[in-house]
């Protein structure tokens, strides 16, 4: 992405770096017009920019990672699918009379192997986001996803899902049409599929809307993606009745990929280009493809029974640390009281 494009979607914490890069660009243009040799000065400024880049992106706060995960130019599900697949055929409809554009999916070939790919799809601009409902699926989206996954399971095709949503659509109409049931049914069915399932958080993984396509043998996560039980804004509004305290909520929720790997929720982190996946989408896609192919090869060596058992155990392990800590604390309280 060019410097001018980055400045169009400038994040607050990137401002010092963008200003320095703009200064370097301006000096280059002036030197070119006046035929003055400023190469040494430019080298010094570029070294300073490189150092500043490492400092900024090496010490990001959870709320800053959330900004990167929500970046308007961050690659979407369809961007990654079209970049990593040999062939791609999108399929539509939940076979109950609706087709949700916020959740897309279809049949593809990855390194020559037939697979089913599906994921949340956000828009690029306001008009597109409205059409895609800002990546928040309705019940028909989850039922479409289930139809595609059942098709994959029937014909022995691995399932690859891409998570990028602030949450499932919470409108009255969605509730009337069975939003909770649609997500819960997906969770149950995904635990029982015979084929390998790899889930990747590519941007923002929010609430049950993310989990509705997030039960798999492997859970991967891009370095600057986030995964959380609720958006920090919603969490702050619930706990402190003040959505402006979202920074505090983001830190408390431990939404970053590093925290989630430490907690045992995420299996593997996918590195991003230094300024984020939006800075070099093709490079991000290349790394994603490499990781998916390697993980898929390992999973295909297991039997369906082994994969189901490992999938079950993976999710049963989540939360045990917190339960043990709670028991220890209760035991300490009893010891003090006696």
mmCIF file of C-alpha atoms in Angstrom:
data_model
loop_
_atom_site.group_PDB
_atom_site.id
_atom_site.type_symbol
_atom_site.label_atom_id
_atom_site.label_comp_id
_atom_site.label_asym_id
_atom_site.label_seq_id
_atom_site.Cartn_x
_atom_site.Cartn_y
_atom_site.Cartn_z
ATOM 1 C CA UNK A 1 0.000 0.000 0.000
ATOM 2 C CA UNK A 2 1.312 3.462 -0.924
ATOM 3 C CA UNK A 3 2.014 6.149 1.670
ATOM 4 C CA UNK A 4 -0.845 8.299 0.335
ATOM 5 C CA UNK A 5 -3.288 5.384 0.668
ATOM 6 C CA UNK A 6 -2.129 4.718 4.228
ATOM 7 C CA UNK A 7 -2.672 8.353 5.183
ATOM 8 C CA UNK A 8 -6.248 8.127 3.884
ATOM 9 C CA UNK A 9 -6.952 5.484 6.557
ATOM 10 C CA UNK A 10 -4.490 6.728 9.158
ATOM 11 C CA UNK A 11 -4.731 5.255 12.651
ATOM 12 C CA UNK A 12 -3.925 7.543 15.583
ATOM 13 C CA UNK A 13 -0.853 5.650 16.753
ATOM 14 C CA UNK A 14 0.562 5.586 13.196
ATOM 15 C CA UNK A 15 0.553 9.387 12.838
ATOM 16 C CA UNK A 16 4.234 10.011 13.831
ATOM 17 C CA UNK A 17 5.391 7.321 11.409
ATOM 18 C CA UNK A 18 3.194 8.578 8.570
ATOM 19 C CA UNK A 19 4.476 12.123 9.081
ATOM 20 C CA UNK A 20 8.095 10.925 8.918
ATOM 21 C CA UNK A 21 7.440 8.860 5.786
ATOM 22 C CA UNK A 22 5.689 11.828 4.180
ATOM 23 C CA UNK A 23 8.742 13.968 4.969
ATOM 24 C CA UNK A 24 11.057 11.403 3.323
ATOM 25 C CA UNK A 25 8.833 11.325 0.250
ATOM 26 C CA UNK A 26 8.792 15.122 0.051
ATOM 27 C CA UNK A 27 12.600 15.363 0.309
ATOM 28 C CA UNK A 28 12.964 12.794 -2.487
ATOM 29 C CA UNK A 29 10.672 14.809 -4.773
ATOM 30 C CA UNK A 30 12.450 18.104 -4.044
ATOM 31 C CA UNK A 31 15.877 16.532 -4.570
ATOM 32 C CA UNK A 32 14.738 15.042 -7.875
ATOM 33 C CA UNK A 33 13.514 18.416 -9.135
ATOM 34 C CA UNK A 34 16.660 20.301 -8.052
ATOM 35 C CA UNK A 35 19.127 17.474 -8.840
ATOM 36 C CA UNK A 36 20.624 17.674 -5.335
ATOM 37 C CA UNK A 37 22.216 14.602 -3.739
ATOM 38 C CA UNK A 38 20.464 14.006 -0.407
ATOM 39 C CA UNK A 39 20.964 10.246 -0.301
ATOM 40 C CA UNK A 40 22.825 10.341 3.020
ATOM 41 C CA UNK A 41 20.091 12.395 4.685
ATOM 42 C CA UNK A 42 17.397 10.086 3.315
ATOM 43 C CA UNK A 43 19.256 7.026 4.617
ATOM 44 C CA UNK A 44 19.328 8.557 8.086
ATOM 45 C CA UNK A 45 15.603 9.322 7.963
ATOM 46 C CA UNK A 46 14.778 5.832 6.650
ATOM 47 C CA UNK A 47 16.774 4.268 9.486
ATOM 48 C CA UNK A 48 14.839 6.443 11.925
ATOM 49 C CA UNK A 49 11.555 5.383 10.302
ATOM 50 C CA UNK A 50 12.495 1.708 10.531
ATOM 51 C CA UNK A 51 13.301 2.088 14.219
ATOM 52 C CA UNK A 52 10.059 3.973 14.865
ATOM 53 C CA UNK A 53 8.126 1.291 12.981
ATOM 54 C CA UNK A 54 9.545 -1.426 15.242
ATOM 55 C CA UNK A 55 8.842 0.599 18.376
ATOM 56 C CA UNK A 56 5.213 1.308 17.449
ATOM 57 C CA UNK A 57 4.246 -2.135 16.195
ATOM 58 C CA UNK A 58 6.280 -3.985 18.794
ATOM 59 C CA UNK A 59 4.417 -2.405 21.734
ATOM 60 C CA UNK A 60 0.802 -2.272 20.563
ATOM 61 C CA UNK A 61 -1.907 -2.159 23.222
ATOM 62 C CA UNK A 62 -4.985 -4.409 22.934
ATOM 63 C CA UNK A 63 -7.108 -1.459 21.785
ATOM 64 C CA UNK A 64 -4.545 -0.606 19.087
ATOM 65 C CA UNK A 65 -4.604 -4.203 17.850
ATOM 66 C CA UNK A 66 -8.377 -3.891 17.692
ATOM 67 C CA UNK A 67 -7.970 -0.856 15.440
ATOM 68 C CA UNK A 68 -5.713 -2.877 13.138
ATOM 69 C CA UNK A 69 -8.178 -5.785 13.139
ATOM 70 C CA UNK A 70 -10.926 -3.358 12.051
ATOM 71 C CA UNK A 71 -8.832 -1.508 9.478
ATOM 72 C CA UNK A 72 -10.978 -0.726 6.388
ATOM 73 C CA UNK A 73 -8.278 -2.089 4.067
ATOM 74 C CA UNK A 74 -7.625 -5.292 5.988
ATOM 75 C CA UNK A 75 -7.964 -8.344 3.678
ATOM 76 C CA UNK A 76 -11.353 -10.031 3.874
ATOM 77 C CA UNK A 77 -12.474 -13.637 3.507
ATOM 78 C CA UNK A 78 -12.987 -13.294 -0.250
ATOM 79 C CA UNK A 79 -9.610 -11.559 -0.630
ATOM 80 C CA UNK A 80 -7.819 -14.493 0.994
ATOM 81 C CA UNK A 81 -9.849 -17.136 -0.829
ATOM 82 C CA UNK A 82 -9.107 -15.612 -4.220
ATOM 83 C CA UNK A 83 -5.419 -15.250 -3.348
ATOM 84 C CA UNK A 84 -4.712 -18.755 -2.042
ATOM 85 C CA UNK A 85 -7.024 -20.949 -4.134
ATOM 86 C CA UNK A 86 -6.414 -22.565 -7.508
ATOM 87 C CA UNK A 87 -10.167 -22.547 -8.223
ATOM 88 C CA UNK A 88 -13.155 -21.021 -6.424
ATOM 89 C CA UNK A 89 -16.908 -21.416 -6.899
ATOM 90 C CA UNK A 90 -19.127 -19.461 -4.518
ATOM 91 C CA UNK A 91 -22.373 -21.158 -3.480
ATOM 92 C CA UNK A 92 -25.451 -19.307 -2.286
ATOM 93 C CA UNK A 93 -28.547 -19.873 -0.191
ATOM 94 C CA UNK A 94 -29.525 -21.698 2.990
ATOM 95 C CA UNK A 95 -32.150 -23.780 1.116
ATOM 96 C CA UNK A 96 -34.793 -22.200 3.368
ATOM 97 C CA UNK A 97 -35.455 -19.180 1.177
ATOM 98 C CA UNK A 98 -32.634 -16.762 2.017
ATOM 99 C CA UNK A 99 -28.996 -15.961 1.228
ATOM 100 C CA UNK A 100 -26.968 -13.920 3.704
ATOM 101 C CA UNK A 101 -24.205 -11.804 2.082
ATOM 102 C CA UNK A 102 -22.492 -11.341 5.479
ATOM 103 C CA UNK A 103 -21.371 -14.975 5.382
ATOM 104 C CA UNK A 104 -19.926 -16.358 2.150
ATOM 105 C CA UNK A 105 -18.758 -19.815 1.166
ATOM 106 C CA UNK A 106 -18.202 -22.300 -1.590
ATOM 107 C CA UNK A 107 -16.011 -25.013 -3.071
ATOM 108 C CA UNK A 108 -12.340 -24.414 -3.850
ATOM 109 C CA UNK A 109 -9.067 -26.148 -4.633
ATOM 110 C CA UNK A 110 -6.102 -25.568 -2.352
ATOM 111 C CA UNK A 111 -2.875 -26.948 -3.832
ATOM 112 C CA UNK A 112 -5.066 -29.154 -6.024
ATOM 113 C CA UNK A 113 -7.098 -30.537 -3.095
ATOM 114 C CA UNK A 114 -10.902 -29.945 -3.070
ATOM 115 C CA UNK A 115 -11.975 -28.059 0.065
ATOM 116 C CA UNK A 116 -14.950 -26.063 1.289
ATOM 117 C CA UNK A 117 -14.153 -22.516 2.399
ATOM 118 C CA UNK A 118 -16.484 -20.118 4.177
ATOM 119 C CA UNK A 119 -16.284 -17.039 6.353
ATOM 120 C CA UNK A 120 -17.645 -13.675 7.410
ATOM 121 C CA UNK A 121 -17.495 -10.945 4.793
ATOM 122 C CA UNK A 122 -17.301 -7.235 5.595
ATOM 123 C CA UNK A 123 -17.542 -4.421 3.044
ATOM 124 C CA UNK A 124 -14.897 -2.043 1.730
ATOM 125 C CA UNK A 125 -16.931 1.185 2.000
ATOM 126 C CA UNK A 126 -20.161 2.350 3.628
ATOM 127 C CA UNK A 127 -22.404 1.166 0.789
ATOM 128 C CA UNK A 128 -20.738 -2.248 0.657
ATOM 129 C CA UNK A 129 -20.780 -2.561 4.447
ATOM 130 C CA UNK A 130 -24.512 -1.867 4.537
ATOM 131 C CA UNK A 131 -25.043 -4.542 1.859
ATOM 132 C CA UNK A 132 -22.916 -6.995 3.881
ATOM 133 C CA UNK A 133 -24.504 -5.913 7.187
ATOM 134 C CA UNK A 134 -21.003 -5.014 8.440
ATOM 135 C CA UNK A 135 -20.070 -8.717 8.496
ATOM 136 C CA UNK A 136 -22.758 -9.593 11.062
ATOM 137 C CA UNK A 137 -24.610 -12.721 9.876
ATOM 138 C CA UNK A 138 -28.298 -13.452 10.344
ATOM 139 C CA UNK A 139 -29.609 -16.967 11.106
ATOM 140 C CA UNK A 140 -29.730 -17.684 7.359
ATOM 141 C CA UNK A 141 -25.982 -17.078 7.188
ATOM 142 C CA UNK A 142 -25.234 -19.728 9.797
ATOM 143 C CA UNK A 143 -27.684 -22.124 8.156
ATOM 144 C CA UNK A 144 -25.980 -21.547 4.810
ATOM 145 C CA UNK A 145 -22.623 -22.233 6.477
ATOM 146 C CA UNK A 146 -23.983 -25.456 7.952
ATOM 147 C CA UNK A 147 -25.339 -26.564 4.577
ATOM 148 C CA UNK A 148 -21.902 -26.082 3.029
ATOM 149 C CA UNK A 149 -20.141 -27.871 5.887
ATOM 150 C CA UNK A 150 -22.526 -30.819 5.680
ATOM 151 C CA UNK A 151 -21.819 -30.974 1.939
ATOM 152 C CA UNK A 152 -18.082 -31.013 2.706
ATOM 153 C CA UNK A 153 -18.504 -33.775 5.280
ATOM 154 C CA UNK A 154 -20.616 -35.876 2.906
ATOM 155 C CA UNK A 155 -18.009 -35.747 0.134
ATOM 156 C CA UNK A 156 -14.880 -35.892 2.294
ATOM 157 C CA UNK A 157 -13.674 -32.328 1.709
ATOM 158 C CA UNK A 158 -11.788 -30.486 4.496
ATOM 159 C CA UNK A 159 -13.477 -27.371 5.892
ATOM 160 C CA UNK A 160 -11.602 -24.060 6.180
ATOM 161 C CA UNK A 161 -13.380 -21.172 7.921
ATOM 162 C CA UNK A 162 -12.361 -17.510 8.199
ATOM 163 C CA UNK A 163 -13.600 -15.494 11.165
ATOM 164 C CA UNK A 164 -14.045 -11.720 10.888
ATOM 165 C CA UNK A 165 -17.147 -10.301 12.587
ATOM 166 C CA UNK A 166 -18.013 -8.018 15.515
ATOM 167 C CA UNK A 167 -20.758 -10.549 16.311
ATOM 168 C CA UNK A 168 -23.919 -12.091 14.957
ATOM 169 C CA UNK A 169 -26.694 -9.692 13.982
ATOM 170 C CA UNK A 170 -28.605 -8.843 17.170
ATOM 171 C CA UNK A 171 -31.726 -7.343 15.594
ATOM 172 C CA UNK A 172 -35.254 -8.295 16.614
ATOM 173 C CA UNK A 173 -35.836 -10.022 13.269
ATOM 174 C CA UNK A 174 -32.726 -12.179 13.741
ATOM 175 C CA UNK A 175 -33.938 -13.242 17.182
ATOM 176 C CA UNK A 176 -37.397 -13.974 15.806
ATOM 177 C CA UNK A 177 -35.872 -16.246 13.162
ATOM 178 C CA UNK A 178 -33.808 -18.200 15.689
ATOM 179 C CA UNK A 179 -30.333 -16.666 15.868
ATOM 180 C CA UNK A 180 -29.333 -18.502 19.050
ATOM 181 C CA UNK A 181 -30.624 -21.847 17.778
ATOM 182 C CA UNK A 182 -28.789 -21.479 14.454
ATOM 183 C CA UNK A 183 -25.444 -20.818 16.172
ATOM 184 C CA UNK A 184 -25.928 -23.536 18.795
ATOM 185 C CA UNK A 185 -26.860 -26.111 16.153
ATOM 186 C CA UNK A 186 -23.706 -25.262 14.183
ATOM 187 C CA UNK A 187 -21.577 -25.790 17.295
ATOM 188 C CA UNK A 188 -23.069 -29.216 17.904
ATOM 189 C CA UNK A 189 -22.763 -30.357 14.309
ATOM 190 C CA UNK A 190 -19.171 -29.156 13.856
ATOM 191 C CA UNK A 191 -18.039 -31.325 16.778
ATOM 192 C CA UNK A 192 -19.286 -34.403 14.944
ATOM 193 C CA UNK A 193 -17.930 -33.886 11.420
ATOM 194 C CA UNK A 194 -15.476 -36.496 10.137
ATOM 195 C CA UNK A 195 -13.417 -34.177 7.916
ATOM 196 C CA UNK A 196 -10.596 -31.885 9.103
ATOM 197 C CA UNK A 197 -11.700 -28.383 10.177
ATOM 198 C CA UNK A 198 -9.290 -25.448 10.383
ATOM 199 C CA UNK A 199 -10.606 -22.107 11.647
ATOM 200 C CA UNK A 200 -8.643 -18.864 11.186
ATOM 201 C CA UNK A 201 -9.348 -15.515 12.854
ATOM 202 C CA UNK A 202 -8.363 -13.069 10.104
ATOM 203 C CA UNK A 203 -9.642 -9.862 11.701
ATOM 204 C CA UNK A 204 -12.181 -9.369 14.451
ATOM 205 C CA UNK A 205 -13.627 -12.460 16.120
ATOM 206 C CA UNK A 206 -16.553 -11.353 18.231
ATOM 207 C CA UNK A 207 -18.939 -13.275 20.470
ATOM 208 C CA UNK A 208 -21.067 -16.249 19.382
ATOM 209 C CA UNK A 209 -21.101 -14.800 15.885
ATOM 210 C CA UNK A 210 -17.473 -15.880 15.576
ATOM 211 C CA UNK A 211 -17.913 -19.177 17.393
ATOM 212 C CA UNK A 212 -20.751 -20.179 15.034
ATOM 213 C CA UNK A 213 -18.104 -21.188 12.472
ATOM 214 C CA UNK A 214 -15.239 -21.523 14.957
ATOM 215 C CA UNK A 215 -15.278 -25.133 16.181
ATOM 216 C CA UNK A 216 -12.346 -26.924 14.582
ATOM 217 C CA UNK A 217 -9.351 -29.183 14.966
ATOM 218 C CA UNK A 218 -7.054 -26.163 14.698
ATOM 219 C CA UNK A 219 -7.703 -22.522 15.579
ATOM 220 C CA UNK A 220 -5.263 -20.160 13.876
ATOM 221 C CA UNK A 221 -5.074 -16.415 14.373
ATOM 222 C CA UNK A 222 -3.357 -13.591 12.560
ATOM 223 C CA UNK A 223 -0.896 -11.681 14.716
ATOM 224 C CA UNK A 224 -2.959 -8.460 14.862
ATOM 225 C CA UNK A 225 -6.391 -10.118 14.912
ATOM 226 C CA UNK A 226 -8.570 -10.157 18.044
ATOM 227 C CA UNK A 227 -10.910 -12.800 19.481
ATOM 228 C CA UNK A 228 -13.293 -11.981 22.311
ATOM 229 C CA UNK A 229 -16.509 -12.952 24.070
ATOM 230 C CA UNK A 230 -17.890 -9.442 23.434
ATOM 231 C CA UNK A 231 -16.632 -6.271 21.803
ATOM 232 C CA UNK A 232 -14.731 -4.028 24.248
ATOM 233 C CA UNK A 233 -17.340 -1.307 23.672
ATOM 234 C CA UNK A 234 -20.161 -3.670 24.671
ATOM 235 C CA UNK A 235 -18.185 -4.969 27.653
ATOM 236 C CA UNK A 236 -17.504 -1.428 28.906
ATOM 237 C CA UNK A 237 -21.155 -0.469 28.484
ATOM 238 C CA UNK A 238 -22.252 -3.515 30.499
ATOM 239 C CA UNK A 239 -19.670 -3.310 33.302
ATOM 240 C CA UNK A 240 -19.223 0.442 33.708
ATOM 241 C CA UNK A 241 -22.213 1.855 31.815
ATOM 242 C CA UNK A 242 -19.694 3.761 29.726
ATOM 243 C CA UNK A 243 -18.624 2.590 26.246
ATOM 244 C CA UNK A 244 -15.775 5.136 26.248
ATOM 245 C CA UNK A 245 -13.914 2.853 28.680
ATOM 246 C CA UNK A 246 -13.401 0.316 25.892
ATOM 247 C CA UNK A 247 -9.587 0.585 26.190
ATOM 248 C CA UNK A 248 -9.808 -0.666 29.770
ATOM 249 C CA UNK A 249 -12.177 -3.439 28.711
ATOM 250 C CA UNK A 250 -9.908 -4.501 25.842
ATOM 251 C CA UNK A 251 -6.998 -4.956 28.248
ATOM 252 C CA UNK A 252 -9.111 -6.881 30.770
ATOM 253 C CA UNK A 253 -10.642 -9.193 28.139
ATOM 254 C CA UNK A 254 -7.199 -10.328 26.884
ATOM 255 C CA UNK A 255 -8.302 -10.182 23.261
ATOM 256 C CA UNK A 256 -4.900 -10.261 21.552
ATOM 257 C CA UNK A 257 -3.486 -13.280 19.744
ATOM 258 C CA UNK A 258 -0.547 -13.487 22.168
ATOM 259 C CA UNK A 259 -2.838 -13.614 25.213
ATOM 260 C CA UNK A 260 -5.103 -16.216 23.630
ATOM 261 C CA UNK A 261 -2.203 -18.466 22.694
ATOM 262 C CA UNK A 262 -0.926 -18.230 26.266
ATOM 263 C CA UNK A 263 -4.405 -19.193 27.530
ATOM 264 C CA UNK A 264 -4.500 -22.219 25.226
ATOM 265 C CA UNK A 265 -7.413 -20.956 23.121
ATOM 266 C CA UNK A 266 -5.414 -20.407 19.937
ATOM 267 C CA UNK A 267 -3.158 -23.119 18.518
ATOM 268 C CA UNK A 268 -0.917 -21.039 16.270
ATOM 269 C CA UNK A 269 -0.201 -17.400 15.374
ATOM 270 C CA UNK A 270 0.246 -16.269 11.774
ATOM 271 C CA UNK A 271 2.778 -13.426 11.423
ATOM 272 C CA UNK A 272 1.739 -10.322 9.500
ATOM 273 C CA UNK A 273 3.695 -7.732 7.506
ATOM 274 C CA UNK A 274 5.118 -5.146 9.912
ATOM 275 C CA UNK A 275 2.315 -2.590 9.516
ATOM 276 C CA UNK A 276 -0.399 -5.230 9.404
ATOM 277 C CA UNK A 277 -1.984 -7.490 6.783
ATOM 278 C CA UNK A 278 -3.483 -4.478 4.979
ATOM 279 C CA UNK A 279 0.020 -3.148 4.278
ATOM 280 C CA UNK A 280 0.862 -6.167 2.079
ATOM 281 C CA UNK A 281 -2.192 -8.410 1.511
ATOM 282 C CA UNK A 282 -0.411 -10.743 -0.920
ATOM 283 C CA UNK A 283 2.386 -11.433 1.566
ATOM 284 C CA UNK A 284 -0.188 -12.100 4.318
ATOM 285 C CA UNK A 285 -2.080 -14.468 2.003
ATOM 286 C CA UNK A 286 1.110 -16.354 1.117
ATOM 287 C CA UNK A 287 1.903 -16.989 4.792
ATOM 288 C CA UNK A 288 -1.693 -18.045 5.464
ATOM 289 C CA UNK A 289 -1.639 -20.522 2.580
ATOM 290 C CA UNK A 290 1.614 -22.063 3.789
ATOM 291 C CA UNK A 291 0.247 -22.569 7.314
ATOM 292 C CA UNK A 292 -3.098 -23.968 6.113
ATOM 293 C CA UNK A 293 -1.472 -26.474 3.758
ATOM 294 C CA UNK A 294 0.946 -27.689 6.454
ATOM 295 C CA UNK A 295 -1.782 -28.072 9.101
ATOM 296 C CA UNK A 296 -4.103 -29.783 6.642
ATOM 297 C CA UNK A 297 -1.453 -32.347 5.738
ATOM 298 C CA UNK A 298 -0.987 -33.226 9.412
ATOM 299 C CA UNK A 299 -4.724 -33.514 10.098
ATOM 300 C CA UNK A 300 -5.325 -35.729 7.077
ATOM 301 C CA UNK A 301 -2.945 -38.307 8.536
ATOM 302 C CA UNK A 302 -5.376 -38.853 11.438
ATOM 303 C CA UNK A 303 -8.515 -40.981 11.301
ATOM 304 C CA UNK A 304 -11.950 -39.311 11.592
ATOM 305 C CA UNK A 305 -12.330 -40.825 15.066
ATOM 306 C CA UNK A 306 -8.994 -39.379 16.190
ATOM 307 C CA UNK A 307 -9.895 -35.935 14.833
ATOM 308 C CA UNK A 308 -13.273 -35.914 16.599
ATOM 309 C CA UNK A 309 -11.695 -36.982 19.885
ATOM 310 C CA UNK A 310 -8.950 -34.360 19.670
ATOM 311 C CA UNK A 311 -11.506 -31.695 18.739
ATOM 312 C CA UNK A 312 -13.608 -32.602 21.762
ATOM 313 C CA UNK A 313 -10.633 -32.627 24.129
ATOM 314 C CA UNK A 314 -9.377 -29.314 22.755
ATOM 315 C CA UNK A 315 -12.528 -27.488 23.800
ATOM 316 C CA UNK A 316 -12.916 -29.400 27.067
ATOM 317 C CA UNK A 317 -9.465 -28.154 28.147
ATOM 318 C CA UNK A 318 -10.500 -24.520 27.848
ATOM 319 C CA UNK A 319 -11.178 -22.904 31.209
ATOM 320 C CA UNK A 320 -9.504 -25.508 33.419
ATOM 321 C CA UNK A 321 -6.845 -23.042 34.611
ATOM 322 C CA UNK A 322 -9.518 -20.604 35.791
ATOM 323 C CA UNK A 323 -11.445 -23.396 37.540
ATOM 324 C CA UNK A 324 -8.332 -24.596 39.384
ATOM 325 C CA UNK A 325 -7.449 -21.037 40.394
ATOM 326 C CA UNK A 326 -10.970 -20.569 41.757
ATOM 327 C CA UNK A 327 -10.733 -23.806 43.789
ATOM 328 C CA UNK A 328 -7.333 -22.806 45.182
ATOM 329 C CA UNK A 329 -8.685 -19.414 46.197
ATOM 330 C CA UNK A 330 -11.696 -21.030 47.888
ATOM 331 C CA UNK A 331 -9.386 -23.419 49.754
ATOM 332 C CA UNK A 332 -7.228 -20.523 50.977
ATOM 333 C CA UNK A 333 -10.293 -18.694 52.264
ATOM 334 C CA UNK A 334 -11.406 -21.758 54.216
ATOM 335 C CA UNK A 335 -7.918 -22.187 55.702
ATOM 336 C CA UNK A 336 -7.846 -18.553 56.877
ATOM 337 C CA UNK A 337 -11.313 -18.799 58.418
ATOM 338 C CA UNK A 338 -10.335 -21.870 60.454
#
